[in-house]
C-alpha atoms as a printed R data frame, in Angstrom:
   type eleno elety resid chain resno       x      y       z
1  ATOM     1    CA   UNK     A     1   0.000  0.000   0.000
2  ATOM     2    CA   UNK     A     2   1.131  3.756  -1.036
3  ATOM     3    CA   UNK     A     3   0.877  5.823   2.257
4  ATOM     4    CA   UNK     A     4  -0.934  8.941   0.670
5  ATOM     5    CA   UNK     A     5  -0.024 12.165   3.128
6  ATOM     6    CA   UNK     A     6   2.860 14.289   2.567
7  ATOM     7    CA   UNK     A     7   4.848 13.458   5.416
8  ATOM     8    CA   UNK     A     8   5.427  9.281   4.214
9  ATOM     9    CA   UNK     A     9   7.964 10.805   1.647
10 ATOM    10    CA   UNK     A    10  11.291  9.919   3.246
11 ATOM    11    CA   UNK     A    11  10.668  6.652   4.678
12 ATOM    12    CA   UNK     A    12   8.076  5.102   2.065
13 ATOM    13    CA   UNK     A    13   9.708  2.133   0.128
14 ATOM    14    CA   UNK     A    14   9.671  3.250  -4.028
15 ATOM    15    CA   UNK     A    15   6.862  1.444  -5.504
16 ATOM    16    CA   UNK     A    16   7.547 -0.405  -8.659
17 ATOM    17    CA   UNK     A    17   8.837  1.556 -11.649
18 ATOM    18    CA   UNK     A    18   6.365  0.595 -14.107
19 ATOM    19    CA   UNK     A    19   3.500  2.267 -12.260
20 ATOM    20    CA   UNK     A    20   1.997  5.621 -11.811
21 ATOM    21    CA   UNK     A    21  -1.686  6.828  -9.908
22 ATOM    22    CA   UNK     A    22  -4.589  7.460 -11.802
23 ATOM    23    CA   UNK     A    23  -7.621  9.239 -10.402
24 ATOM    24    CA   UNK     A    24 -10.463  7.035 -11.036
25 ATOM    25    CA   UNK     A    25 -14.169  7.252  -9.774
26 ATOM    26    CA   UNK     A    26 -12.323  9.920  -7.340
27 ATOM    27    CA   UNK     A    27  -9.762  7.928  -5.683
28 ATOM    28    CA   UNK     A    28  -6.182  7.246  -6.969
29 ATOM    29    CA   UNK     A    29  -5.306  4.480  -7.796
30 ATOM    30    CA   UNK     A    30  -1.576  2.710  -8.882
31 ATOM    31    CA   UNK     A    31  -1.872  0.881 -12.102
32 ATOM    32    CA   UNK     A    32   0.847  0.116 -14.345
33 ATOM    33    CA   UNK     A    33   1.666  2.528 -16.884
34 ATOM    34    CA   UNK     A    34   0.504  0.033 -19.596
35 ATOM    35    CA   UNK     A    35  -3.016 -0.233 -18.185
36 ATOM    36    CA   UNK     A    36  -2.931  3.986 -17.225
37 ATOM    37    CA   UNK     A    37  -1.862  5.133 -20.930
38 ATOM    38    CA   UNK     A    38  -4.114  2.812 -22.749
39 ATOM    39    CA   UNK     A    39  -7.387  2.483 -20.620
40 ATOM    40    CA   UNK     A    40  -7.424  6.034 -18.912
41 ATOM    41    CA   UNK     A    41  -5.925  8.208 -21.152
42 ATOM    42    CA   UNK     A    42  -8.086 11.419 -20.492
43 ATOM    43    CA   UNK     A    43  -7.753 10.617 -16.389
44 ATOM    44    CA   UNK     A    44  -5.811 12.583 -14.686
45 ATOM    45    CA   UNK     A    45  -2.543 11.206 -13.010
46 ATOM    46    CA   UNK     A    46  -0.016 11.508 -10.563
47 ATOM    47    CA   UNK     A    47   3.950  9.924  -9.774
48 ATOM    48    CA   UNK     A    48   3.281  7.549  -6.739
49 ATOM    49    CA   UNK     A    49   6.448  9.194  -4.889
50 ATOM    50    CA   UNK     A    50   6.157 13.116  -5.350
51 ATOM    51    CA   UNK     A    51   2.374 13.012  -6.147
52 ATOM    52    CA   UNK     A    52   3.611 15.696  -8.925
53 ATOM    53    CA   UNK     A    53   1.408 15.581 -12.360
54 ATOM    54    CA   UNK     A    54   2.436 13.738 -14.728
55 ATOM    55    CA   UNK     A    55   1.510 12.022 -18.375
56 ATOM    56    CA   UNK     A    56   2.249  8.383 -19.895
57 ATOM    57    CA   UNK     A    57   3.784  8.180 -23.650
58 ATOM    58    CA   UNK     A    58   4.384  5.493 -25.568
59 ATOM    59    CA   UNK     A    59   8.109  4.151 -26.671
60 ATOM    60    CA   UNK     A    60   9.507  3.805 -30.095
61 ATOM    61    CA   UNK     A    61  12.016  1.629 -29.428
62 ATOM    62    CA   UNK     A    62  12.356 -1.477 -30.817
63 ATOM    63    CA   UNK     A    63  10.874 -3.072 -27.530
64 ATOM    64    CA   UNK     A    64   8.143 -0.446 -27.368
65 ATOM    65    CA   UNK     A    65   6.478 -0.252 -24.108
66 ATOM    66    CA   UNK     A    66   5.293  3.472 -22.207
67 ATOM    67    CA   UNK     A    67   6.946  5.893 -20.407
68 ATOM    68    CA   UNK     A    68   5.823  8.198 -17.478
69 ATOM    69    CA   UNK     A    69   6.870 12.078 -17.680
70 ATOM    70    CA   UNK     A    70   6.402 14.987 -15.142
71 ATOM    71    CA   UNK     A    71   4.805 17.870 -16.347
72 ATOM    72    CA   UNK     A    72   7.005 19.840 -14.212
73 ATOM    73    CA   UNK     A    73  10.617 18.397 -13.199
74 ATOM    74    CA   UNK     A    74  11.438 18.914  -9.692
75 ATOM    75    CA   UNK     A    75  14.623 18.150  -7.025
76 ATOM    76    CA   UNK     A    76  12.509 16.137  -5.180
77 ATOM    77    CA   UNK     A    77  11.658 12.874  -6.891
78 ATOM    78    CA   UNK     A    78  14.087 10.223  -7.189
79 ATOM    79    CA   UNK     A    79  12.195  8.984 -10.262
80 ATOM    80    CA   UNK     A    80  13.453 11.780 -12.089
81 ATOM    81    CA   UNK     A    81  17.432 10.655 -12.321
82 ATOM    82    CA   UNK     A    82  18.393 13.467 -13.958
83 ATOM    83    CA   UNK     A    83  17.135 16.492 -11.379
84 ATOM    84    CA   UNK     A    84  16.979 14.539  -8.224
85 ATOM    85    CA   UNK     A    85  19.228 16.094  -5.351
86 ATOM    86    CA   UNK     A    86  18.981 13.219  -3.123
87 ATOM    87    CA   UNK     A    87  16.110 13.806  -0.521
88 ATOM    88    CA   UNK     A    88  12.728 12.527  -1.898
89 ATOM    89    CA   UNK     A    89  10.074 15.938  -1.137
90 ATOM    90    CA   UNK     A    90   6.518 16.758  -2.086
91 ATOM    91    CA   UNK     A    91   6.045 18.072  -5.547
92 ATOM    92    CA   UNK     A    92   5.386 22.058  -5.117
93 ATOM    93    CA   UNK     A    93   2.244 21.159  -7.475
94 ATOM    94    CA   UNK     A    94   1.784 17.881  -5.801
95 ATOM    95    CA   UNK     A    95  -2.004 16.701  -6.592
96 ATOM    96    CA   UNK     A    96  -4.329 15.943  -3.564
């Protein structure tokens, strides 16, 4: 289970890579990206660590497959390699 308040940030275990929340029937849910970019496109969703916004995309690899993006890179998010600064934290625009 994915604690949901702010304050689980920096002892919450990282969830499997492959996922992200969706917002369905008002509660959010973790699905895998798969299942979240082909069945609830239009839904809105969030990164299961940060809670930030974010949107799937498909791959066009040769392997294919989808790909979750923040709208808005932060410092916070260690599923964001390339920004992170170490210390998981809320996304300023986290989604409630």
């Amino acid at each position: 289970m994915i604690a949901t308040s702010p304050w689980h940030l920096s002892t919450m275990a990282i969830p499997d890579r492959t996922g992200c929340e969706v917002r369905i029937d008002g509660a959010w849910q973790l699905v895998p990206l798969s299942e979240a970019h082909a069945h609830h496109r239009a839904a809105e969703k969030r990164c299961p660590i940060c809670h930030g916004r974010v949107r799937t995309q498909g791959l066009y690899s040769g392997e294919g497959g989808v790909a979750m993006m923040h709208q808005r890179a932060h410092i916070g998010c260690p599923r964001i390699p390339k920004h992170y600064a170490g210390t998981a934290k809320r996304h300023p625009e986290a989604l409630d």
